[in-house]
Coordinates of C-alpha atoms and ligand atoms in Angstrom, one line a residue:
X1 CA -49.8 -53.1 -10.2
X2 CA -46.1 -52.9 -9.8
X3 CA -43.4 -55.0 -11.5
X4 CA -45.2 -55.6 -14.7
X5 CA -43.0 -56.3 -17.7
X6 CA -43.5 -56.1 -21.4
X7 CA -40.4 -58.0 -22.4
X8 CA -39.4 -59.7 -19.2
X9 CA -36.4 -61.6 -20.5
X10 CA -34.8 -58.5 -21.9
X11 CA -35.7 -56.3 -19.0
X12 CA -34.5 -58.6 -16.3
X13 CA -31.7 -60.6 -17.8
X14 CA -28.3 -60.6 -16.0
X15 CA -25.9 -57.7 -16.5
X16 CA -23.4 -60.2 -17.9
X17 CA -25.8 -61.4 -20.6
X18 CA -26.9 -57.9 -21.4
X19 CA -23.3 -56.8 -21.9
X20 CA -22.5 -59.9 -24.0
X21 CA -25.3 -58.9 -26.3
X22 CA -24.3 -55.3 -26.3
X23 CA -20.8 -56.2 -27.6
X24 CA -22.3 -58.3 -30.4
X25 CA -24.7 -55.5 -31.4
X26 CA -22.0 -52.9 -31.1
X27 CA -19.8 -54.9 -33.5
X28 CA -22.7 -55.2 -35.9
X29 CA -23.4 -51.5 -35.6
X30 CA -19.8 -50.6 -36.5
X31 CA -20.0 -52.8 -39.5
X32 CA -23.2 -51.2 -40.6
X33 CA -21.8 -47.7 -40.0
X34 CA -18.7 -48.7 -42.1
X35 CA -21.0 -49.0 -45.1
X36 CA -21.6 -45.2 -45.0
X37 CA -19.0 -42.8 -46.4
X38 CA -19.2 -40.6 -43.4
X39 CA -18.4 -43.2 -40.8
X40 CA -16.0 -45.2 -43.0
X41 CA -13.7 -42.2 -43.1
X42 CA -14.1 -41.4 -39.4
X43 CA -13.6 -45.0 -38.3
X44 CA -10.7 -45.7 -40.7
X45 CA -9.0 -42.6 -39.4
X46 CA -9.3 -44.0 -35.9
X47 CA -7.8 -47.3 -37.1
X48 CA -11.1 -49.2 -37.1
X49 CA -11.9 -51.2 -40.2
X50 CA -14.3 -53.8 -38.8
X51 CA -16.6 -54.3 -35.8
X52 CA -14.4 -57.1 -34.7
X53 CA -11.7 -54.5 -33.9
X54 CA -13.7 -53.8 -30.8
X55 CA -12.9 -56.8 -28.5
X56 CA -14.7 -55.5 -25.4
X57 CA -17.3 -52.9 -24.6
X58 CA -14.7 -50.5 -23.1
X59 CA -13.1 -50.4 -26.6
X60 CA -15.8 -47.9 -27.4
X61 CA -13.4 -45.3 -26.1
X62 CA -11.5 -45.6 -29.4
X63 CA -14.5 -44.8 -31.5
X64 CA -14.8 -41.2 -32.6
X65 CA -17.5 -38.9 -31.1
X66 CA -20.3 -37.8 -33.4
X67 CA -21.5 -34.2 -33.1
X68 CA -24.8 -32.7 -34.0
X69 CA -23.1 -30.3 -36.5
X70 CA -21.7 -33.2 -38.4
X71 CA -25.1 -34.7 -38.9
X72 CA -26.5 -31.3 -39.9
X73 CA -23.8 -31.1 -42.6
X74 CA -25.2 -34.3 -44.1
X75 CA -28.7 -32.9 -44.5
X76 CA -30.8 -33.9 -46.4
X77 CA -29.0 -37.1 -47.5
X78 CA -28.2 -38.1 -44.0
X79 CA -26.8 -41.5 -43.1
X80 CA -28.3 -44.5 -44.9
X81 CA -26.9 -47.9 -44.0
X82 CA -29.7 -49.7 -45.9
X83 CA -31.0 -49.6 -49.5
X84 CA -33.3 -46.7 -50.1
X85 CA -36.2 -49.0 -50.9
X86 CA -36.0 -50.4 -47.4
X87 CA -36.6 -47.1 -45.7
X88 CA -40.2 -46.5 -44.7
X89 CA -40.0 -43.3 -42.7
X90 CA -37.9 -40.3 -41.8
X91 CA -38.0 -37.8 -38.9
X92 CA -36.0 -34.6 -38.6
X93 CA -35.1 -32.7 -35.5
X94 CA -37.1 -29.5 -35.0
X95 CA -34.3 -27.4 -36.5
X96 CA -35.3 -24.3 -34.6
X97 CA -31.6 -23.3 -34.3
X98 CA -30.7 -24.0 -37.9
X99 CA -30.5 -27.0 -40.3
X100 CA -32.2 -30.1 -38.8
X101 CA -30.7 -33.6 -38.5
X102 CA -32.4 -36.4 -40.4
X103 CA -32.9 -40.0 -39.1
X104 CA -34.2 -42.8 -41.4
X105 CA -36.0 -45.9 -40.3
X106 CA -36.7 -49.2 -41.9
X107 CA -39.5 -51.6 -40.9
X108 CA -37.4 -53.3 -38.2
X109 CA -36.4 -49.9 -36.7
X110 CA -40.1 -48.8 -36.5
X111 CA -40.9 -52.1 -34.9
X112 CA -38.1 -52.0 -32.3
X113 CA -39.0 -48.4 -31.5
X114 CA -42.6 -49.4 -30.8
X115 CA -41.4 -52.2 -28.6
X116 CA -39.1 -49.8 -26.6
X117 CA -42.1 -47.5 -26.2
X118 CA -44.5 -50.2 -25.1
X119 CA -41.9 -51.6 -22.7
X120 CA -41.4 -48.1 -21.2
X121 CA -45.1 -47.5 -20.7
X122 CA -45.7 -50.9 -19.2
X123 CA -42.8 -50.2 -16.8
X124 CA -44.7 -47.1 -15.7
X125 CA -47.8 -49.2 -15.0
X126 CA -49.7 -48.9 -18.3
X127 CA -51.7 -51.8 -19.6
X128 CA -54.2 -52.7 -22.4
X129 CA -57.1 -51.6 -20.1
X130 CA -55.9 -48.0 -20.3
X131 CA -57.2 -45.2 -22.4
X132 CA -54.3 -43.2 -23.7
X133 CA -54.6 -39.6 -24.9
X134 CA -51.6 -38.5 -26.9
X135 CA -51.3 -34.7 -26.6
X136 CA -48.0 -34.1 -28.4
X137 CA -47.5 -33.1 -32.0
X138 CA -47.9 -35.8 -34.7
X139 CA -45.5 -35.3 -37.6
X140 CA -41.8 -34.8 -37.8
X141 CA -41.7 -34.3 -34.0
X142 CA -41.1 -37.8 -32.7
X143 CA -43.3 -37.5 -29.5
X144 CA -46.6 -38.1 -31.3
X145 CA -45.9 -41.0 -33.6
X146 CA -43.3 -42.6 -31.3
X147 CA -45.7 -42.9 -28.4
X148 CA -48.6 -43.7 -30.7
X149 CA -47.1 -46.8 -32.2
X150 CA -45.9 -48.0 -28.8
X151 CA -49.3 -47.4 -27.2
X152 CA -51.1 -49.3 -29.9
X153 CA -48.6 -52.1 -29.8
X154 CA -49.2 -52.6 -26.1
X155 CA -52.9 -52.5 -26.8
X156 CA -54.2 -49.4 -25.1
X157 CA -57.1 -47.5 -26.6
X158 CA -55.3 -44.5 -28.2
X159 CA -56.9 -41.1 -28.7
X160 CA -54.5 -39.4 -31.1
X161 CA -55.4 -35.8 -30.3
X162 CA -52.0 -34.2 -31.0
X163 CA -51.1 -30.9 -29.4
X164 CA -53.1 -27.9 -28.5
X165 CA -56.9 -27.2 -28.5
X166 CA -57.3 -27.5 -24.8
X167 CA -61.1 -27.4 -24.7
X168 CA -61.3 -30.4 -27.0
X169 CA -58.6 -32.2 -25.0
X170 CA -60.7 -31.8 -21.9
X171 CA -63.9 -32.8 -23.6
X172 CA -62.2 -36.0 -24.9
X173 CA -60.6 -36.7 -21.5
X174 CA -64.0 -36.5 -19.9
X175 CA -66.1 -38.3 -22.6
X176 CA -63.8 -41.2 -23.2
X177 CA -62.6 -41.7 -19.6
X178 CA -58.9 -41.1 -20.4
X179 CA -56.7 -42.8 -17.8
X180 CA -53.2 -41.7 -19.1
X181 CA -52.1 -38.6 -21.0
X182 CA -48.8 -37.9 -22.8
X183 CA -47.8 -34.3 -22.9
X184 CA -45.0 -31.8 -22.2
X185 CA -44.9 -30.7 -18.6
X186 CA -45.6 -27.1 -19.6
X187 CA -48.7 -28.1 -21.5
X188 CA -50.1 -30.2 -18.6
X189 CA -49.6 -27.2 -16.3
X190 CA -51.4 -25.0 -18.8
X191 CA -54.2 -27.5 -19.2
X192 CA -54.9 -27.4 -15.5
X193 CA -55.7 -23.7 -15.7
X194 CA -58.0 -24.5 -18.6
X195 CA -59.7 -27.2 -16.6
X196 CA -60.4 -24.8 -13.8
X197 CA -62.2 -22.5 -16.2
X198 CA -64.0 -25.2 -18.0
X199 CA -67.4 -27.0 -17.4
X200 CA -65.5 -30.1 -16.3
X201 CA -64.7 -31.2 -12.8
X202 CA -61.4 -32.9 -11.9
X203 CA -63.3 -35.4 -9.8
X204 CA -65.3 -36.5 -12.8
X205 CA -62.2 -37.4 -14.8
X206 CA -60.7 -40.8 -14.8
X207 CA -57.1 -39.6 -15.1
X208 CA -54.5 -41.7 -13.2
X209 CA -51.1 -41.0 -14.9
X210 CA -49.2 -38.7 -17.1
X211 CA -46.1 -39.4 -19.1
X212 CA -44.2 -36.2 -19.5
X213 CA -41.0 -35.3 -21.3
X214 CA -39.5 -33.5 -24.3
X215 CA -38.4 -30.6 -22.2
X216 CA -36.7 -30.2 -18.8
X217 CA -38.7 -29.9 -15.6
X218 CA -37.8 -30.1 -12.0
X219 CA -38.9 -32.5 -9.2
X220 CA -40.8 -29.5 -7.8
X221 CA -42.8 -29.3 -11.0
X222 CA -43.5 -33.1 -10.9
X223 CA -44.8 -32.7 -7.3
X224 CA -46.9 -29.7 -8.2
X225 CA -48.5 -31.5 -11.2
X226 CA -49.2 -34.6 -9.2
X227 CA -50.9 -32.5 -6.5
X228 CA -52.9 -30.4 -8.9
X229 CA -54.2 -33.3 -10.9
X230 CA -54.2 -36.0 -8.3
X231 CA -52.1 -38.3 -10.5
X232 CA -48.7 -40.0 -10.9
X233 CA -46.3 -38.3 -13.2
X234 CA -43.5 -40.4 -15.0
X235 CA -40.5 -38.8 -16.6
X236 CA -39.7 -39.7 -20.2
X237 CA -36.5 -38.8 -22.0
X238 CA -35.4 -39.2 -25.5
X239 CA -34.1 -37.2 -28.6
X240 CA -34.9 -37.5 -32.3
X241 CA -31.4 -38.7 -33.1
X242 CA -32.0 -41.8 -30.8
X243 CA -35.5 -42.3 -32.4
X244 CA -37.3 -39.9 -30.1
X245 CA -39.0 -40.9 -26.8
X246 CA -38.3 -44.4 -25.5
X247 CA -34.6 -44.0 -24.7
X248 CA -35.1 -43.6 -20.9
X249 CA -38.4 -43.9 -18.9
X250 CA -39.3 -44.1 -15.3
X251 CA -40.8 -47.2 -13.8
X252 CA -43.4 -47.2 -11.1
X253 CA -40.8 -46.5 -8.4
X254 CA -40.3 -43.0 -10.0
X255 CA -36.7 -43.0 -9.0
X256 CA -34.7 -42.2 -12.2
X257 CA -35.3 -43.3 -15.8
X258 CA -34.3 -46.8 -17.0
X259 CA -32.2 -46.4 -20.1
X260 CA -32.9 -49.3 -22.5
X261 CA -29.3 -50.5 -22.7
X262 CA -30.0 -53.4 -25.1
X263 CA -30.9 -50.7 -27.7
X264 CA -28.6 -47.8 -26.7
X265 CA -25.1 -47.9 -25.3
X266 CA -25.0 -45.3 -22.6
X267 CA -21.9 -43.3 -21.6
X268 CA -21.6 -40.3 -19.3
X269 CA -18.6 -38.2 -20.4
X270 CA -16.8 -35.0 -19.3
X271 CA -18.1 -32.5 -21.9
X272 CA -14.6 -30.9 -22.1
X273 CA -12.3 -33.9 -22.7
X274 CA -14.8 -36.7 -23.6
X275 CA -13.4 -38.9 -20.9
X276 CA -15.8 -41.1 -18.9
X277 CA -16.9 -39.6 -15.5
X278 CA -17.1 -42.1 -12.6
X279 CA -20.5 -43.8 -12.2
X280 CA -22.9 -41.6 -10.2
X281 CA -21.3 -38.3 -11.2
X282 CA -22.7 -35.8 -13.6
X283 CA -21.6 -35.8 -17.2
X284 CA -22.9 -35.4 -20.7
X285 CA -25.0 -38.3 -22.0
X286 CA -23.5 -39.9 -25.1
X287 CA -25.3 -42.7 -26.9
X288 CA -24.6 -45.3 -29.5
X289 CA -27.5 -47.1 -31.3
X290 CA -27.2 -50.8 -30.9
X291 CA -30.2 -52.0 -32.9
X292 CA -31.0 -49.3 -35.5
X293 CA -30.4 -50.5 -39.0
X294 CA -31.1 -47.6 -41.3
X295 CA -29.2 -44.8 -39.5
X296 CA -26.7 -46.1 -37.0
X297 CA -25.1 -43.4 -34.8
X298 CA -21.9 -43.9 -32.9
X299 CA -21.1 -42.0 -29.6
X300 CA -23.6 -39.2 -30.3
X301 CA -23.2 -36.2 -28.0
X302 CA -26.6 -35.2 -26.7
X303 CA -25.4 -32.0 -24.7
X304 CA -27.8 -33.2 -22.0
X305 CA -26.3 -33.4 -18.5
X306 CA -27.3 -36.2 -16.1
X307 CA -25.8 -38.9 -14.0
X308 CA -26.2 -42.7 -13.8
X309 CA -27.9 -43.6 -10.6
X310 CA -25.8 -46.2 -8.9
X311 CA -27.4 -49.5 -7.7
X312 CA -30.2 -51.7 -8.9
X313 CA -33.9 -50.6 -9.0
X314 CA -36.4 -52.4 -6.8
X315 CA -38.4 -53.2 -10.0
X316 CA -35.9 -55.8 -11.0
X317 CA -34.9 -54.2 -14.3
X318 CA -31.2 -54.5 -15.0
X319 CA -31.1 -51.5 -17.3
X320 CA -29.4 -48.6 -15.5
X321 CA -31.3 -45.4 -14.5
X322 CA -30.3 -41.9 -15.3
X323 CA -31.3 -38.9 -13.1
X324 CA -33.5 -36.1 -14.3
X325 CA -31.7 -34.0 -16.9
X326 CA -30.2 -31.1 -14.9
X327 CA -29.4 -28.9 -17.9
X328 CA -27.7 -28.9 -21.2
X329 CA -24.1 -28.0 -21.9
X330 CA -25.5 -25.2 -24.1
X331 CA -28.3 -23.8 -21.9
X332 CA -26.3 -22.3 -19.1
X333 CA -26.9 -18.6 -18.8
X334 CA -24.1 -16.3 -17.8
X335 CA -25.6 -13.3 -16.0
X336 CA -23.1 -10.7 -15.0
X337 CA -20.5 -13.5 -14.8
X338 CA -22.6 -15.8 -12.7
X339 CA -23.5 -19.2 -14.2
X340 CA -27.2 -20.0 -13.9
X341 CA -29.2 -22.9 -15.2
X342 CA -32.9 -22.3 -16.0
X343 CA -33.7 -25.5 -14.1
X344 CA -32.5 -23.9 -10.8
X345 CA -35.0 -21.1 -11.3
X346 CA -37.8 -23.5 -12.1
X347 CA -37.1 -25.6 -9.1
X348 CA -37.4 -22.6 -6.7
X349 CA -40.5 -21.2 -8.3
X350 CA -42.5 -24.5 -8.3
X351 CA -42.0 -24.9 -4.6
X352 CA -43.7 -21.6 -3.8
X353 CA -47.4 -22.3 -3.2
X354 CA -48.7 -19.0 -4.6
X355 CA -46.9 -19.5 -7.9
X356 CA -49.2 -20.6 -10.7
X357 CA -48.5 -22.7 -13.8
X358 CA -46.3 -20.5 -16.1
X359 CA -43.2 -18.4 -15.9
X360 CA -40.6 -16.8 -18.1
X361 CA -37.0 -15.7 -17.7
X362 CA -36.2 -12.5 -19.5
X363 CA -32.7 -11.2 -20.0
X364 CA -31.8 -7.7 -21.2
X365 CA -28.9 -5.2 -21.1
X366 CA -29.0 -2.3 -18.6
X367 CA -26.0 -0.3 -19.7
X368 CA -23.1 -2.6 -19.4
X369 CA -24.8 -4.9 -17.0
X370 CA -27.2 -7.8 -17.6
X371 CA -30.6 -7.6 -16.1
X372 CA -32.7 -10.6 -15.3
X373 CA -36.4 -10.4 -14.9
X374 CA -38.4 -13.5 -13.8
X375 CA -42.0 -13.2 -14.8
X376 CA -44.3 -15.4 -12.8
X377 CA -48.0 -16.1 -13.0
X378 CA -49.7 -16.3 -9.6
X379 CA -53.2 -17.6 -8.8
X380 CA -56.0 -15.1 -9.6
X381 CA -57.4 -15.3 -6.1
X382 CA -54.3 -13.4 -4.9
X383 CA -55.2 -10.3 -7.0
X384 CA -57.5 -8.9 -4.3
X385 CA -56.3 -5.4 -4.3
X386 CA -54.2 -6.1 -1.2
X387 CA -50.9 -4.6 -2.5
X388 CA -49.1 -5.4 0.7
X389 CA -49.8 -9.1 0.2
X390 CA -48.6 -9.0 -3.4
X391 CA -45.4 -7.2 -2.4
X392 CA -44.8 -9.8 0.3
X393 CA -45.1 -12.6 -2.3
X394 CA -42.9 -10.8 -4.8
X395 CA -40.1 -10.2 -2.3
X396 CA -40.3 -13.8 -1.0
X397 CA -39.9 -15.1 -4.5
X398 CA -37.0 -12.7 -5.0
X399 CA -35.2 -13.8 -1.9
X400 CA -35.7 -17.5 -2.5
X401 CA -34.3 -17.1 -6.1
X402 CA -31.4 -15.1 -4.7
X403 CA -30.6 -17.9 -2.3
X404 CA -30.4 -20.4 -5.1
X405 CA -28.8 -18.4 -8.0
X406 CA -26.7 -15.8 -6.0
X407 CA -27.9 -12.8 -8.2
X408 CA -30.9 -10.6 -7.4
X409 CA -33.5 -11.0 -10.2
X410 CA -36.3 -8.6 -10.7
X411 CA -39.6 -10.4 -10.2
X412 CA -42.9 -9.5 -11.9
X413 CA -46.2 -11.0 -10.9
X414 CA -48.7 -11.8 -13.6
X415 CA -52.2 -13.0 -13.8
X416 CA -52.9 -16.6 -14.9
X417 CA -53.0 -17.1 -18.7
X418 CA -51.1 -13.8 -19.4
X419 CA -47.7 -15.2 -20.3
X420 CA -47.2 -16.9 -23.7
X421 CA -47.8 -20.7 -24.0
X422 CA -45.9 -22.5 -26.7
X423 CA -47.6 -25.1 -28.9
X424 CA -44.7 -27.5 -28.6
X425 CA -41.7 -27.2 -26.2
X426 CA -42.0 -24.3 -23.7
X427 CA -39.8 -21.2 -24.4
X428 CA -38.6 -20.4 -20.9
X429 CA -35.8 -18.0 -21.6
X430 CA -36.1 -14.8 -23.7
X431 CA -32.6 -13.4 -24.1
X432 CA -32.5 -9.9 -25.6
X433 CA -28.9 -9.1 -24.6
X434 CA -27.5 -9.3 -28.2
X435 CA -24.7 -11.5 -29.4
X436 CA -21.8 -10.1 -27.4
X437 CA -22.9 -11.1 -24.0
Ligands
DLL501 O1 -38.1 -34.2 -27.5 C1 -38.2 -36.6 -28.0 C2 -39.2 -36.8 -26.9 C3 -40.5 -36.6 -27.2 C4 -38.8 -37.1 -25.6 C5 -41.5 -36.8 -26.2 C6 -39.8 -37.4 -24.6 C7 -41.1 -37.2 -24.9 P1 -36.1 -33.7 -29.6 O2 -37.1 -32.8 -30.1 O3 -35.0 -34.1 -30.5 O4 -36.7 -35.0 -29.1 O5 -35.5 -33.0 -28.3 C8 -34.5 -33.7 -27.6 O6 -35.2 -32.5 -25.5 O7 -31.8 -33.6 -26.0 C9 -33.3 -32.9 -24.2 O8 -32.5 -31.7 -24.2 C10 -34.8 -32.5 -24.2 N1 -35.6 -33.5 -23.4 C11 -36.3 -34.6 -23.9 N2 -36.9 -35.2 -22.9 C12 -36.5 -34.6 -21.7 C13 -36.8 -34.8 -20.3 C14 -37.7 -35.2 -28.1 N3 -37.6 -35.8 -19.9 C15 -34.1 -32.9 -26.4 N4 -36.2 -34.0 -19.5 C16 -33.1 -33.6 -25.5 C17 -35.4 -33.0 -19.9 C18 -35.7 -33.5 -22.1 N5 -35.1 -32.7 -21.2

């Protein structure tokens, strides 16, 4: 059923009204931020001593940018704009690349996050009649608890399985007639292989939709998953510094992710000079929290690259859509001087019918040169002993990749289930070139 709303008034109010509220909330957020030593200094240095110093939304350009490293340097104290006894939960980022960032929430923050999540899932067609299996990690990772609270708030039957344990996931999906799953795209690809080897039949499952996010994936991967499982896949974007999931979510038109602009002020900036790019052009996503009380963040650089999709969505929501994340400012690979984004490689692979559900990009040194090897799982039925056929597939993958990324990668074919599967976010790139490359 299209055009369902959870908070119709907020979702469909006029742009004018939305921006009027954004300005008020921005001024409040600045005042809140000014109660922390960190932002008091930053804002005062920029000549801002009160929220009222911002007279219009575009005055945000005078507010200093916040970088991830600054938040890291505040660990574990972080930013607290409320009394400690008001705080009821904290989350940290995964910190795989060093010290994590910490975000605190009070009761209102947890409630508004649940509302944003419920609103997102209703936009993607979920309702109280659905059985929702939440296959992402519960704990500090925001995917599990974030979606869980939203799903309960909207009234779905929630199965809080958490990540991993594929045979149990499949059994629960089968036994409880799960209609919607939440997972990472790499995990849902992997789960399909597990389904094929299990006692369960796809036709017996009740699955209709999947909400997938937390890691980049291409439109080809969405199409592949939709075809394999016979479901609709909706893209979900967020980051722990902006609560987690529930920042941007696709509606039933699946044409970009509505960013909840009553809660997050959205900017797309040139990553080099932090100037706004024209609407519709690619830039780095930068967000300011508008509602969060315990840890307000101003102009937080995400490093994620996307663009605002111009125009209004058919669903009637006023909140603007962002395109699929095309990469991060820090995930670009430089291979023998050529710039390559992992997403380009994925987009090519997932369009090739023989390619299975997992792949990995491997970088190493070969003398002075970089060597890239793309390891690809292909379906087991292709390992028939016909070497000519395998060689044809390998060279087809190689030439399609070459057409997209200019360089000639080595391509290795692997059997299903032979490449590593991560518990959380997929590790797609293994770079063994050492620090000087
Ligand atoms: O991954 C929050 C989340 C959980 C989002 C579940 C969606 C679903 P972090 O661990 O802080 O938070 O990682 C945030 O993951 O800056 C992006 O680089 C990437 N990311 C998240 N969603 C998407 C997506 C959660 N749909 C970082 N497409 C972000 C591409 C995504 N990248």
